[in-house]
Structures are given as structure tokens and as C-alpha cells.
CSV table of C-alpha atoms (C1' of nucleotides) in Angstrom, one decimal:
chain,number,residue,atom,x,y,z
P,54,UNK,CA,-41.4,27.8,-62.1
P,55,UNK,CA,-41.9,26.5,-58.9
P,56,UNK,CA,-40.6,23.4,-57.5
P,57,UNK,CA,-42.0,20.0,-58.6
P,58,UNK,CA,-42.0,18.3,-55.4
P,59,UNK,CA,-41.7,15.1,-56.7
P,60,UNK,CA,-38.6,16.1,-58.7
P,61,UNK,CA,-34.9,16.0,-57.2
P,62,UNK,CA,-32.5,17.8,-58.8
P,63,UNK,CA,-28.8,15.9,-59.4
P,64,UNK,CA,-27.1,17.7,-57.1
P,65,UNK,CA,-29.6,16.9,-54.2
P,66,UNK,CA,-29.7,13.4,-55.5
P,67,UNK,CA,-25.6,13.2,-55.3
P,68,UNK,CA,-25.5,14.8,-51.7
P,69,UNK,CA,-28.5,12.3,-50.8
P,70,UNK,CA,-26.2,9.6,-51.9
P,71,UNK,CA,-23.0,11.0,-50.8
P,72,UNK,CA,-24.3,11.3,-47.4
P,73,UNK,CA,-25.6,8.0,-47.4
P,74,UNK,CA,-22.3,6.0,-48.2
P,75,UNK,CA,-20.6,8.6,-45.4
P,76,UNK,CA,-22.9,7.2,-42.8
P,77,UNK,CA,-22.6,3.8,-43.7
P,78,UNK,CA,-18.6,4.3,-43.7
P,79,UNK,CA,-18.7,5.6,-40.3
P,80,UNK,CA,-20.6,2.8,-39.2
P,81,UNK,CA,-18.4,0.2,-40.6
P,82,UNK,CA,-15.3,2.0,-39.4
P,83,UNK,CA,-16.7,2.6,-35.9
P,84,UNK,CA,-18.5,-1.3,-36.3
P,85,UNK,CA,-15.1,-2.9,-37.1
P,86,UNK,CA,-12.6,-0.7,-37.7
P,87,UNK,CA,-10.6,0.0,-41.0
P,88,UNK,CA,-9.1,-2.8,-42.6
P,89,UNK,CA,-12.4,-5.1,-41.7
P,90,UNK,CA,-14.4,-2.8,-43.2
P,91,UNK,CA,-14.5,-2.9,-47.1
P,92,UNK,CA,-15.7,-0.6,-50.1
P,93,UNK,CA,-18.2,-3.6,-51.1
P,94,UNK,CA,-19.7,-3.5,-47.5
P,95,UNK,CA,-20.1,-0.1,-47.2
P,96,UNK,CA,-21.4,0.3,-50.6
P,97,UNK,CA,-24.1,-2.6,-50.0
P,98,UNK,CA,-24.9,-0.9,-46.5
P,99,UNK,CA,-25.7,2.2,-48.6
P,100,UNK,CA,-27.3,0.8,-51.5
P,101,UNK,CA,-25.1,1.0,-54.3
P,102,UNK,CA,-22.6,-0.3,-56.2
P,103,UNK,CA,-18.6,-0.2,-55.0
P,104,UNK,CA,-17.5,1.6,-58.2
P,105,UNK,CA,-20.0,4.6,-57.0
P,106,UNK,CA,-18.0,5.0,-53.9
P,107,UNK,CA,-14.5,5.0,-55.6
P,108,UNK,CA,-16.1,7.4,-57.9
P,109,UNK,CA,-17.3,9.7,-55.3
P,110,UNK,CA,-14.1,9.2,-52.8
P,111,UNK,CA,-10.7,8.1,-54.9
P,112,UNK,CA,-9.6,5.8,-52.7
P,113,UNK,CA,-10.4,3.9,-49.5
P,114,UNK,CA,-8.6,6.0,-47.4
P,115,UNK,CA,-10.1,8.7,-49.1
P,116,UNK,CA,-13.4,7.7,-47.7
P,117,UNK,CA,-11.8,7.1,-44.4
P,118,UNK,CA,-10.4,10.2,-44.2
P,119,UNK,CA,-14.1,12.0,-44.9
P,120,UNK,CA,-15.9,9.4,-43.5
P,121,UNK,CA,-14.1,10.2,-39.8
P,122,UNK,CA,-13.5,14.1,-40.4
P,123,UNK,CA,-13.7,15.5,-36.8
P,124,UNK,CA,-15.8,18.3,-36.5
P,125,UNK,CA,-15.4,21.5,-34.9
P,126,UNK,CA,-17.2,20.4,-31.9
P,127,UNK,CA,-14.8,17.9,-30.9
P,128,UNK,CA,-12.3,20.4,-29.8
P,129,UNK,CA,-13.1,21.9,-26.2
P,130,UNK,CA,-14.3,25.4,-26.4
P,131,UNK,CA,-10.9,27.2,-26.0
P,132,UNK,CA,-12.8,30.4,-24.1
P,133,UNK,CA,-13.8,28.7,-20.8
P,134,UNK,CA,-12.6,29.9,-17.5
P,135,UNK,CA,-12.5,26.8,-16.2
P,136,UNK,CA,-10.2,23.7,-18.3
P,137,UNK,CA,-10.9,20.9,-15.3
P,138,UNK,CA,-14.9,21.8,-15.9
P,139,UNK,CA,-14.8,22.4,-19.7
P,140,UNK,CA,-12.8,18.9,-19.9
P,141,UNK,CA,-15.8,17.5,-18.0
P,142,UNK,CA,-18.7,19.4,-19.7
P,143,UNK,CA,-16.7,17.7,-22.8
P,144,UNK,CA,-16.5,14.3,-21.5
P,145,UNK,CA,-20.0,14.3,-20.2
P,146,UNK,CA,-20.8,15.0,-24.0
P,147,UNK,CA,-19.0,12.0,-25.3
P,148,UNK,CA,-20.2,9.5,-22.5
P,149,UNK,CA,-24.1,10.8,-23.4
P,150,UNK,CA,-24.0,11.2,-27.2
P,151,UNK,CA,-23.9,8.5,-29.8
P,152,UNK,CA,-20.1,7.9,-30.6
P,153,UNK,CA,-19.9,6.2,-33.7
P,154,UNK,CA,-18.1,9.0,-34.8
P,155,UNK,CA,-15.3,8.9,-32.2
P,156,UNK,CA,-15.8,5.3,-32.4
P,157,UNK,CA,-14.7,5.3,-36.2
P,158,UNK,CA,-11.4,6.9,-35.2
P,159,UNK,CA,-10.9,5.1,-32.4
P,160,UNK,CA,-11.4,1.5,-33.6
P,161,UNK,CA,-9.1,2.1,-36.4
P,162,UNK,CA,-6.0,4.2,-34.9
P,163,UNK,CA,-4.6,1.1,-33.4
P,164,UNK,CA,-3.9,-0.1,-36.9
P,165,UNK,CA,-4.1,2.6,-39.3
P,166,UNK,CA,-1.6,5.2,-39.5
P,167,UNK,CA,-3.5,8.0,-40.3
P,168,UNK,CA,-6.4,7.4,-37.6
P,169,UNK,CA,-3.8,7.2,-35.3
P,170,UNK,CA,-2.6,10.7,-36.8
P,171,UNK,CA,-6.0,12.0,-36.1
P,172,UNK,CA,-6.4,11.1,-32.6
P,173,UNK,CA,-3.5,12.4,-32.0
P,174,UNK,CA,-4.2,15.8,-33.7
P,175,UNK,CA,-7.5,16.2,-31.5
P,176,UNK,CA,-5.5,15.3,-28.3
P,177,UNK,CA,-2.8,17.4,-28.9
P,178,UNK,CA,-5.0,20.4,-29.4
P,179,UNK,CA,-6.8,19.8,-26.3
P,180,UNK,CA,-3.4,18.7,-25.2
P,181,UNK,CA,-2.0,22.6,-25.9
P,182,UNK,CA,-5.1,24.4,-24.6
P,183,UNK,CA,-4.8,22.1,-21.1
P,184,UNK,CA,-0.5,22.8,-20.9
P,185,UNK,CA,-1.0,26.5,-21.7
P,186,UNK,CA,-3.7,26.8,-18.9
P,187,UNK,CA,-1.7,24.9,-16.3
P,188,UNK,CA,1.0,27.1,-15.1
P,189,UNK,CA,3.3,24.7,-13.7
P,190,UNK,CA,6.8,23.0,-15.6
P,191,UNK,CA,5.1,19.8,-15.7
P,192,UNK,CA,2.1,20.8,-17.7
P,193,UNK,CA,2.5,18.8,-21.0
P,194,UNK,CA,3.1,16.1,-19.3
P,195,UNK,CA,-0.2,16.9,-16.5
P,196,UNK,CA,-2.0,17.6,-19.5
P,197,UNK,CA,-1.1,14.2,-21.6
P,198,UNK,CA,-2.4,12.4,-18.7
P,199,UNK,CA,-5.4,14.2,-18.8
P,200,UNK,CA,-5.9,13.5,-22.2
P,201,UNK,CA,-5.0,9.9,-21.8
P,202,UNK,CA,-7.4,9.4,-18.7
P,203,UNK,CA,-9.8,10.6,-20.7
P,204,UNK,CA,-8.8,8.8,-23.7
P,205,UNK,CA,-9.1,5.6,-21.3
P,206,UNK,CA,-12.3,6.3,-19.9
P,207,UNK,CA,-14.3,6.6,-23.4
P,208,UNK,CA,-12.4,3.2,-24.7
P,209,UNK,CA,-13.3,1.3,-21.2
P,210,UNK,CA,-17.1,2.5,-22.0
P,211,UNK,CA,-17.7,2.3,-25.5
P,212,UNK,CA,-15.3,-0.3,-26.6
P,213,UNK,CA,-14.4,-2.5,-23.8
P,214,UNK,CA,-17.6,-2.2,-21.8
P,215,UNK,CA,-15.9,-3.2,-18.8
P,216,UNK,CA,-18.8,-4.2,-16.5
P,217,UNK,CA,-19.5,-1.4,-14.2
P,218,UNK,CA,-18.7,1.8,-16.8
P,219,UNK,CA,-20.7,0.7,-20.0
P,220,UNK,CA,-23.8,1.2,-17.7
P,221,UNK,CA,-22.9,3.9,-15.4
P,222,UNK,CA,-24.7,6.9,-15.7
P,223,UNK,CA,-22.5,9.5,-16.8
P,224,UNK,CA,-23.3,11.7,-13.4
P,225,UNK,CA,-21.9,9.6,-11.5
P,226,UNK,CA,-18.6,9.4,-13.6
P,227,UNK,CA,-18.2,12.8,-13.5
P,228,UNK,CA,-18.4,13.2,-9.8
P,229,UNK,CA,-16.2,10.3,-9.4
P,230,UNK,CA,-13.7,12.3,-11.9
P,231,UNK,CA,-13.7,15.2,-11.1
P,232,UNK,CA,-11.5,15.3,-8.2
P,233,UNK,CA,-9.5,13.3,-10.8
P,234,UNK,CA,-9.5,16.0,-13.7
P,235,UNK,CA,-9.1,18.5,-10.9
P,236,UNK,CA,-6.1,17.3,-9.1
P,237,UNK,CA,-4.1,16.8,-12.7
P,238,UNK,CA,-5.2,20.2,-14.1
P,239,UNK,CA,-4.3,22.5,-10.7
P,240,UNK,CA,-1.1,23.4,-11.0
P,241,UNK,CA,-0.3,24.5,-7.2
P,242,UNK,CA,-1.6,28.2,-7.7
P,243,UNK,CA,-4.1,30.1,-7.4
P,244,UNK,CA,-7.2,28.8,-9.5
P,245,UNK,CA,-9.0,30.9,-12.1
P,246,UNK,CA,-5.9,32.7,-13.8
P,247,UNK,CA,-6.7,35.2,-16.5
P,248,UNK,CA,-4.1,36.3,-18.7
P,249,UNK,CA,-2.8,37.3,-22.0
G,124,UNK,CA,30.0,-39.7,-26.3
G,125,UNK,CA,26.2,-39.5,-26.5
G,126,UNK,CA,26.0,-35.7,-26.8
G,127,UNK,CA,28.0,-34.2,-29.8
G,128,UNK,CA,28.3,-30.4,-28.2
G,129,UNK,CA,28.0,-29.3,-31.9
G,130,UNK,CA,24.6,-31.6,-31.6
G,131,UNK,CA,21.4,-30.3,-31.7
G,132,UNK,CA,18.5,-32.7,-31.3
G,133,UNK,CA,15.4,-32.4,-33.0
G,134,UNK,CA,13.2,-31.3,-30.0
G,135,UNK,CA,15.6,-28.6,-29.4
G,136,UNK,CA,15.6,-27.4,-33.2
G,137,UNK,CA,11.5,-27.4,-33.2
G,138,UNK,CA,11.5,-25.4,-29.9
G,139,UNK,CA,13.4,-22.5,-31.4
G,140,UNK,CA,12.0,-22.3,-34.4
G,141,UNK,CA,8.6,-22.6,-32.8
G,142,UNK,CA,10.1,-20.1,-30.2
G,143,UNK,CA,11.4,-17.6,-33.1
G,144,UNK,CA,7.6,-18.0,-34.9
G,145,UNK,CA,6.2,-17.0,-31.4
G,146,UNK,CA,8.6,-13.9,-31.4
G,147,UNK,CA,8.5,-12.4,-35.3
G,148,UNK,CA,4.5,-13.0,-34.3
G,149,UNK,CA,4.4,-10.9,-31.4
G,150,UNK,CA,6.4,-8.2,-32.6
G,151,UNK,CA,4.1,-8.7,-35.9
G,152,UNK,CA,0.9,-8.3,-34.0
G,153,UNK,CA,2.5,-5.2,-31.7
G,154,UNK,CA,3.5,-3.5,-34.8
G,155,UNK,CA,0.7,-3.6,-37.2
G,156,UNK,CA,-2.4,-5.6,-35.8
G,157,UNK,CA,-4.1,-8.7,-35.9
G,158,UNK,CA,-5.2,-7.7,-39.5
G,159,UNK,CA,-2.1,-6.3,-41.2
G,160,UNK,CA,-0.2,-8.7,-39.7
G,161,UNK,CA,0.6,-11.6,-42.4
G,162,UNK,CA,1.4,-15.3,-42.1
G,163,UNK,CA,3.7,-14.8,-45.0
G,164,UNK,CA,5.7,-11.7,-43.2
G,165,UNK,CA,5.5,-13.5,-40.0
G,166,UNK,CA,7.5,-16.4,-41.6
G,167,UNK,CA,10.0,-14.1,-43.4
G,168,UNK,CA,10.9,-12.9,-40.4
G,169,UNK,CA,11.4,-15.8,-38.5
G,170,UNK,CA,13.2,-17.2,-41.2
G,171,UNK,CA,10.7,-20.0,-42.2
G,172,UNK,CA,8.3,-21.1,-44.5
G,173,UNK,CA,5.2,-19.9,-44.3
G,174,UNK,CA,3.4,-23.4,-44.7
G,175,UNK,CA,5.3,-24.2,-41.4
G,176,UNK,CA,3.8,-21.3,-39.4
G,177,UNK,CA,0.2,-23.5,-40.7
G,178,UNK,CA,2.0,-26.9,-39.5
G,179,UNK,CA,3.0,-25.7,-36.3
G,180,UNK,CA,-0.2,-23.5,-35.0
G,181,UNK,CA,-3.2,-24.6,-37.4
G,182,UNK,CA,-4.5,-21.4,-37.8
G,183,UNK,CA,-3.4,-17.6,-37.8
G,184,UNK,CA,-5.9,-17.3,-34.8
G,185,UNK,CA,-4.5,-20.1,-32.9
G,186,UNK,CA,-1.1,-18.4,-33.7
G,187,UNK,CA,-2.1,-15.2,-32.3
G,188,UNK,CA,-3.3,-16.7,-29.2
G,189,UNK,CA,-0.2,-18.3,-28.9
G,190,UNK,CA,1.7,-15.5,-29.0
G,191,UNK,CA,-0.4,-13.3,-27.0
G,192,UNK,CA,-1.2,-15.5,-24.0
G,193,UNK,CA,-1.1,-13.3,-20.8
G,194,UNK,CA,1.7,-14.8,-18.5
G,195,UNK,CA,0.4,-14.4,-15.0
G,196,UNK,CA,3.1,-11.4,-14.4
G,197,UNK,CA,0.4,-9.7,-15.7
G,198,UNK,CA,-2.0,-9.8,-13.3
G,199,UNK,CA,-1.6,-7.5,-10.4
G,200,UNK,CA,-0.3,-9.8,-7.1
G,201,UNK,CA,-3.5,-10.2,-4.8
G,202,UNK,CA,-1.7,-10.5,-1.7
G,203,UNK,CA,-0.9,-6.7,-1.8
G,204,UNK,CA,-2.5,-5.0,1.7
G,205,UNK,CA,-2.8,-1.6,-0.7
G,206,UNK,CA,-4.7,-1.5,-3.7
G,207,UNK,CA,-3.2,1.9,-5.0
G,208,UNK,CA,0.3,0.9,-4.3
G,209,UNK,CA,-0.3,-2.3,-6.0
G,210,UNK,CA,-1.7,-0.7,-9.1
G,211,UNK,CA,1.0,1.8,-8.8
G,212,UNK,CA,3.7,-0.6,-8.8
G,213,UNK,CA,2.1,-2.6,-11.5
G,214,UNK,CA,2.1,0.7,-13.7
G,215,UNK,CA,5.7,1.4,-13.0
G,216,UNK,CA,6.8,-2.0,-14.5
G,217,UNK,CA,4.3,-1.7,-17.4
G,218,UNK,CA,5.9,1.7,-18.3
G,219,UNK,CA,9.6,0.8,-17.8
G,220,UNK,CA,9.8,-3.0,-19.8
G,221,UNK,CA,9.3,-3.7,-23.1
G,222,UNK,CA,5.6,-3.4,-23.9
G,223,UNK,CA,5.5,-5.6,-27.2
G,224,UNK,CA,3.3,-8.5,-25.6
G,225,UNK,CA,1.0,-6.0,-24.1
G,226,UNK,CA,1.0,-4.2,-27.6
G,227,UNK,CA,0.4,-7.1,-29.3
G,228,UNK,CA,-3.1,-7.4,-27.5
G,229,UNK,CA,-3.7,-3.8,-27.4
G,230,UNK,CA,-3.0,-3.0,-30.6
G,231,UNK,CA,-5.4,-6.0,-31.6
G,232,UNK,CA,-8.3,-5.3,-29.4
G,233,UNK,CA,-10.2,-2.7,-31.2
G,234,UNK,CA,-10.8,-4.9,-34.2
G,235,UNK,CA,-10.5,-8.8,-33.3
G,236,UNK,CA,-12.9,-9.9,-31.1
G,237,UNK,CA,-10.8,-12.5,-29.2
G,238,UNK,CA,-8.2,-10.0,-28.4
G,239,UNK,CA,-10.8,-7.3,-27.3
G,240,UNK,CA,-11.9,-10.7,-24.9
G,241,UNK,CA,-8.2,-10.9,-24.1
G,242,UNK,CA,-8.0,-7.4,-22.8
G,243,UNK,CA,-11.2,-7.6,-21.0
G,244,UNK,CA,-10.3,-10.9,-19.2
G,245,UNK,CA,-7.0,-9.3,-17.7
G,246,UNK,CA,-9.0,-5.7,-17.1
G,247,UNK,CA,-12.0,-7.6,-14.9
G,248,UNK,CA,-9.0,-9.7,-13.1
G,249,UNK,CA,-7.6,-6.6,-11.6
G,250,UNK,CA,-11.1,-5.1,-11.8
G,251,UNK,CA,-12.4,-8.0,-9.0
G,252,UNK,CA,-9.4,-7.8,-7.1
G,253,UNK,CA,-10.0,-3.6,-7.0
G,254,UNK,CA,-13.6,-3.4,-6.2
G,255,UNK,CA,-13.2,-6.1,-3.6
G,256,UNK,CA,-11.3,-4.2,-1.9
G,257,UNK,CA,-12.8,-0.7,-2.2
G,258,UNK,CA,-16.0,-0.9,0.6
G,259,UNK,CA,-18.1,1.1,-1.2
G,260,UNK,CA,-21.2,0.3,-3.3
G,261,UNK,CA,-20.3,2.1,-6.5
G,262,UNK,CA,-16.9,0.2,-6.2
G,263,UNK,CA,-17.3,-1.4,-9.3
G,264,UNK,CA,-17.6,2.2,-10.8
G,265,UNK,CA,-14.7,2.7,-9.2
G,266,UNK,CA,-12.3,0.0,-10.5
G,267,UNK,CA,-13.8,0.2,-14.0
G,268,UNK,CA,-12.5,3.7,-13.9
G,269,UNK,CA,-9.0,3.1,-12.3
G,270,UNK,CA,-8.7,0.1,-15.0
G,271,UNK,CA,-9.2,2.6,-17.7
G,272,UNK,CA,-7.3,5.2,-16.6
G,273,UNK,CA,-4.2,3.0,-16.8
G,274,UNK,CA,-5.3,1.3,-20.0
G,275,UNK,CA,-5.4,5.1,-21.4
G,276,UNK,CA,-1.8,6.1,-19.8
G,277,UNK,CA,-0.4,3.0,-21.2
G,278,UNK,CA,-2.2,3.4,-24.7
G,279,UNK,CA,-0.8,7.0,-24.2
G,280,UNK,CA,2.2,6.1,-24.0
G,281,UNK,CA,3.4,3.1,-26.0
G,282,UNK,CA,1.0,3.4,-29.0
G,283,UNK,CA,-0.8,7.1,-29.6
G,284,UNK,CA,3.0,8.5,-28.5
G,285,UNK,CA,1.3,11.6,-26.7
G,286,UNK,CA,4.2,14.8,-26.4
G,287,UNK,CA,5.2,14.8,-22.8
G,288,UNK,CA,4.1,11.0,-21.9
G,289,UNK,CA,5.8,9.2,-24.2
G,290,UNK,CA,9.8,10.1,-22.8
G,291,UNK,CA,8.7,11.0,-19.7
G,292,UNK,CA,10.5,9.2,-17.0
G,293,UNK,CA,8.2,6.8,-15.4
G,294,UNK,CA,8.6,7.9,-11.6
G,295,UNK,CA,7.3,11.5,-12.7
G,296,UNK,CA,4.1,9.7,-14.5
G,297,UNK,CA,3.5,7.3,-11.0
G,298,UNK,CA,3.9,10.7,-8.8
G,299,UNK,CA,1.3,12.7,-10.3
G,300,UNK,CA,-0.7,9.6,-11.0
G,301,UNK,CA,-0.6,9.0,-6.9
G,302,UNK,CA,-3.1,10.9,-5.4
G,303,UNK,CA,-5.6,10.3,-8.4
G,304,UNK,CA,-5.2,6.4,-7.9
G,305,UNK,CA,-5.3,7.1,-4.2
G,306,UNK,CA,-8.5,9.0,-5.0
G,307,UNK,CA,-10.2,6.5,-6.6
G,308,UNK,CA,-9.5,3.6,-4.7
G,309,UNK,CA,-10.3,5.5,-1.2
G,310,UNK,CA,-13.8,5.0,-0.4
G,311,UNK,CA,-14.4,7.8,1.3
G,312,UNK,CA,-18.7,7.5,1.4
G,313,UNK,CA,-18.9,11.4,1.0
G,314,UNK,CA,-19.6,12.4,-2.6
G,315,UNK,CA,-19.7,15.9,-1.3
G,316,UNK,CA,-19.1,18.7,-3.7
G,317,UNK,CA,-16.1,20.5,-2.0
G,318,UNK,CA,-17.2,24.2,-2.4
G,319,UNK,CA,-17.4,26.1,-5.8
I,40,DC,C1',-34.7,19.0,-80.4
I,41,DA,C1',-29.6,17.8,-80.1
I,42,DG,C1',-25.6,17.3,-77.4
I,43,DC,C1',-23.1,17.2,-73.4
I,44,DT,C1',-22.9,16.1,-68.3
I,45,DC,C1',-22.9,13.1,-64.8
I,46,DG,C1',-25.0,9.9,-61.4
I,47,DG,C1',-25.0,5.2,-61.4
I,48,DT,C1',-24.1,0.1,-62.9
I,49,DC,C1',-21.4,-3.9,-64.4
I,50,DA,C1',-17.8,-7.0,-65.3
I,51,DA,C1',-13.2,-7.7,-64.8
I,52,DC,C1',-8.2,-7.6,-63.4
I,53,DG,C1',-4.2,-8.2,-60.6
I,54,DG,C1',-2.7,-8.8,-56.1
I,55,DC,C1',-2.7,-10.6,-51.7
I,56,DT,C1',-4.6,-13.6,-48.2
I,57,DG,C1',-5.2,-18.0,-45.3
I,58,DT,C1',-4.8,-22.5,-46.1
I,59,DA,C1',-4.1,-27.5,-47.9
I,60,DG,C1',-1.4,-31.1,-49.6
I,61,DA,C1',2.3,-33.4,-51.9
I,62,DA,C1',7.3,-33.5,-52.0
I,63,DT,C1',12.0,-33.4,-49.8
I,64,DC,C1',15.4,-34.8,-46.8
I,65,DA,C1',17.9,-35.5,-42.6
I,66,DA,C1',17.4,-37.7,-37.8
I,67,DG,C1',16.5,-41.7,-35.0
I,68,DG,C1',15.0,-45.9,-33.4
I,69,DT,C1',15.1,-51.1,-34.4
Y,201,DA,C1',21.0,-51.8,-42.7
Y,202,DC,C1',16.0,-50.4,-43.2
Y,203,DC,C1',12.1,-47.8,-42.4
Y,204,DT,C1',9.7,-44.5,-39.8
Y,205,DT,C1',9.2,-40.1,-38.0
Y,206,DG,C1',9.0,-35.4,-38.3
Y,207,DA,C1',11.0,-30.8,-39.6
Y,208,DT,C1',10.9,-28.1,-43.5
Y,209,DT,C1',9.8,-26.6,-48.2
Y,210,DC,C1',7.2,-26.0,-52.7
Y,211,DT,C1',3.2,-25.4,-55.3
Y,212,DA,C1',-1.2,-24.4,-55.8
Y,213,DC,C1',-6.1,-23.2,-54.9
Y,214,DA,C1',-10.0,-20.5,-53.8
Y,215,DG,C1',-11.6,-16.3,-52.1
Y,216,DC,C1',-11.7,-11.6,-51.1
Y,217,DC,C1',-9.7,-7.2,-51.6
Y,218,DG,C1',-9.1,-2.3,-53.8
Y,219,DT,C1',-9.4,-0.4,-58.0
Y,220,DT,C1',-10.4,0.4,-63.1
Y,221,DG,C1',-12.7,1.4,-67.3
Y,222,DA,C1',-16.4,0.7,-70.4
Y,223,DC,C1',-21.1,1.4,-70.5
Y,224,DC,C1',-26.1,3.1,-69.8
Y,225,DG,C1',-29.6,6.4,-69.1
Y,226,DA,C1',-31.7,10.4,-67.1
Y,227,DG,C1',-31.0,15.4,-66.2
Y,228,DC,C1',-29.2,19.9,-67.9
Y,229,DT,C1',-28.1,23.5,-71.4
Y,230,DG,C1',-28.1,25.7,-75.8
DNA sequence: CAGCTCGGTCAACGGCTGTAGAATCAAGGT
DNA sequence: ACCTTGATTCTACAGCCGTTGACCGAGCTG
């Protein structure tokens, strides 16, 4: 038999739902972080009841945990030439696209362990690929500073909206940057090194 | 004999108890957040009751405010003839003393709303005093982004604990931070793309 | 059809929170 | 001396939190 349109089977109807109380997580999380953000809220935001969510997710953190899971596309495409551009194609991503994702982790790392454990995985991964491409002593410690500019730049936008960043367009911070990004990533030799 | 040495009169014994509130609060706030942060574990650790914290400071907000006012040592001396020196100098001290009062409001920002006003009162202070001082039109641009670049090398630093900033010795950090400050704060009026 | 599964609801519990107010007791002025 | 002031404590309340377990009813399978 073909497909009764009006029907939904239960496991569409669960992902509908299970999707729904993600996005409404997110929100919260990225709205006002973790401990601000309850089960009831997010379970009213999504239209149903708060023993659904601990039934779908165990716990609270649980939900966080999903709720903020960083995607594959977070991480800077490791086969560039380039790591000053490829950080700035990046950033130029984040400054453009809606960030309630990042905002999610973000808001809650200050205060919450194991946000702060996430940031700190995406930023050492882009961390490593930034040290292993600058060939210089120093590199971890150029490459933290990268990350941490960077780091500072997305707050100052999307969570401080400090007057004169909130509304830039993001051309014009990435000119203004990228002697920045530049500067940190060249180590003092010859640009565009290939190697195994 | 008016003063027993052994003496201690009553405005003296409600300063430091006030005093010792003010401190378990801080560190409180620095550690965990606004949030997490408990009137109850506040008192325990300043060795008082809790309905005292209430009688002293009326409220937990008014307590936080209390112990997170920014002392004007935060604020970057206007007098300075170089902007990037300034900042500079103003980083060094930031990454050499004890960060908890800076933590305290940091660590707060992202989910209380009077801290996150806290932050951006001290960030558009040394934002004014930047742009002022850059001649150039995207200036404000400009300071927002040298205002978040240090926020992030601090946040770096003291709370996300980044491999390779966080034991790094501070005149390292300034030196390679140098020419990027420099960079930003020199208007030079020529965007020009220096050559692919 | 019967029986099991499972999405979804409801009511409740125990714990923690900020806060209020009465009670206690030593200090200090008169 | 008395009586006031003020530092400090105790007890308690009301509300919100995460979490639980019983329950209902519609889909699925045999």
C-alpha cells in the first residue's frame, strides 16, 4: 500500500517531536544559558509536557549535551593550503550565519563544566591544526591566541554587542583581521609550506 | 585607657565581616557564576549566617554588585600619548594579578544581565578612549575589535584554560600581541590588499 | 481481533533556593 | 544602673527545580 498522506507513522511523529524539543533547548541554552534555562521551559517552548523530555533525554545535561552537539562543520576544513584564510573563511561563516548554536555553548561554558569542556574541545582541534601548520617554537601558544582572538571577536558580536561590531558588516572585519590572523599564523618562513 | 588593644569596636567587627562576605562572594561568583553561586555557600564560607548576608546587602543582586564593582584601576589611564602601549600595559597587569574580580564579572556576563551591563560599561570606557584616538572613520570598528581581542586572550586564559596561554609567561603573550594591537590601532587610511 | 509497544500526559516528591521575621545577646551611650 | 542599638543567629515559608512513576490511548504485530 501506498502512503496515507495524512498518516504519520510513530517513528516520524517521535523525530518530529524530538527535533522540536532540540530546537527549543538550543534556544534556551543560547537565550540564557544553562542553569536559567529549565526542562519546564523548554518543554513549554516545544509543546509538551517536561516528563516527555526526561523520557526522550535522561537528564538535563543529557539534553544539553545533544541539544549543543557540534557538528562537523564547526571544525575548519583541515585540507586547506592556507590556515590564516581558512580561519577567516571560517570566521566569516560564524559572523554571517545564525549562531544560536555556538551561542548555546558559549553562553553556558562560563558556568557549566562540560560546555566549557566543549569549547575547549573545538578550540583545541583548531588549536592543533593551527600549531602543526605554523612552523615556529612558539606555535601553540601563536595558535591559542588565534583561537582566543577569534573566540573574542564572536563574544564582542553576538553576546556583548559592543557598539560598532554587532553591526559591522562582516567584510569589513575580515579586512580589518586579516593582517591580524596573518601576522599570528606566519611563523617567519616561507608561506605556503607543504609537507608530510 | 580608652582603647583595650585586645578591643575591637563594633564598626571595626561589622567591616570585616562585611569585608569577609565581600571576599567568599567574589571568589563565589569567579568560581561558579552568578547562578551557582549560593547565599547559603557564600555564608559558610565567610563564616556567617546566611540571614546576615540578607541583613547586610538586601538582596543576592545587590550582593553581587557589591562585590563586583569595577575599581577605577580598571579602566585603562587616559592620559597615555599611545593607545597600543596603553592597552598593552593594561594587558600585562591583567595577565600577571589575580584575576578573581575580573572573573567574577566575566564568568557572570553570559547569563545575568547586569553583569553582561557590567562588562559592557568597562569595554565602551576603553572603547571611547580607543576610537578617539584612532583618526579614522571605521575607528569604532576598530576599538570594538581591539576590545574583544583582549576580552578573548583574557577569557583564554583565566577561564577556558587554552594549552599554551594559560602558563605562558605574560611578556611572551604582550610580544606577539604587539604588532597586532599596533595594527589595529594605527590608522593607516589604506585598506589595500597587500598582494596575494 | 488480541496483545504488546511506545509516544505522550499527569500529579507528585524531595531538595534547594532567596528571603522574611522573630529571637538572642553583647556593646555602648545616658 | 537601665535601655537602646545593632550584630548575629534560628526557624520557617513559599516557590521553583530536576526527576520519577503511574497512567492513558493510539499505533504496530501476530
Amino acid at each position: 500500500m501506498a502512503n496515507d498522506p495524512a498518516r504519520v507513522t510513530r517513528a516520524q511523529k517521535r523525530w518530529q517531536t524530538e527535533s522540536r524539543i532540540l530546537v527549543a533547548a538550543r534556544e534556551g541554552f543560547a537565550r540564557s544559558g544553562y542553569e536559567r534555562t529549565t526542562i519546564r521551559a523548554v518543554a513549554e517552548a516545544a509543546q509538551v509536557d517536561p516528563g516527555l523530555v526526561m523520557h526522550y533525554f535522561n537528564s538535563k545535561k543529557e539534553l544539553f549535551l545533544k541539544a549543543t552537539a557540534v557538528s562537523d562543520d564547526e571544525t575548519v576544513s583541515d585540507a586547506s593550503p592556507d590556515v590564516a584564510e581558512a580561519l577567516l573563511a571560517s570566521l566569516t561563516d560564524r559572523l554571517v550565519t545564525e549562531p544560536t548554536a555556538s551561542l548555546a555553548l558559549l553562553r553556558s561554558m562560563l558556568t557549566h563544566e562540560e560546555a566549557r569542556e566543549g569549547v575547549r574541545r573545538v578550540t583545541a582541534d583548531q588549536l592543533e591544526q593551527i600549531s602543526r601548520s605554523i612552523d615556529s617554537d612558539d606555535a601553540e601558544l601563536r595558535g591559542s591566541l588565534l583561537s582566543a582572538t577569534i573566540l573574542g571577536v564572536i563574544l564582542g558580536r553576538h553576546l556583548l554587542e559592543l557598539d560598532g561590531l554587532k553591526d559591522a558588516p562582516p567584510q569589513e572585519i575580515i579586512d580589518l583581521l586579516r593582517p591580524v590572523v596573518r601576522g599570528l599564523a606566519a611563523a617567519d618562513r616561507d608561506p605556503g609550506n607543504r609537507g608530510s
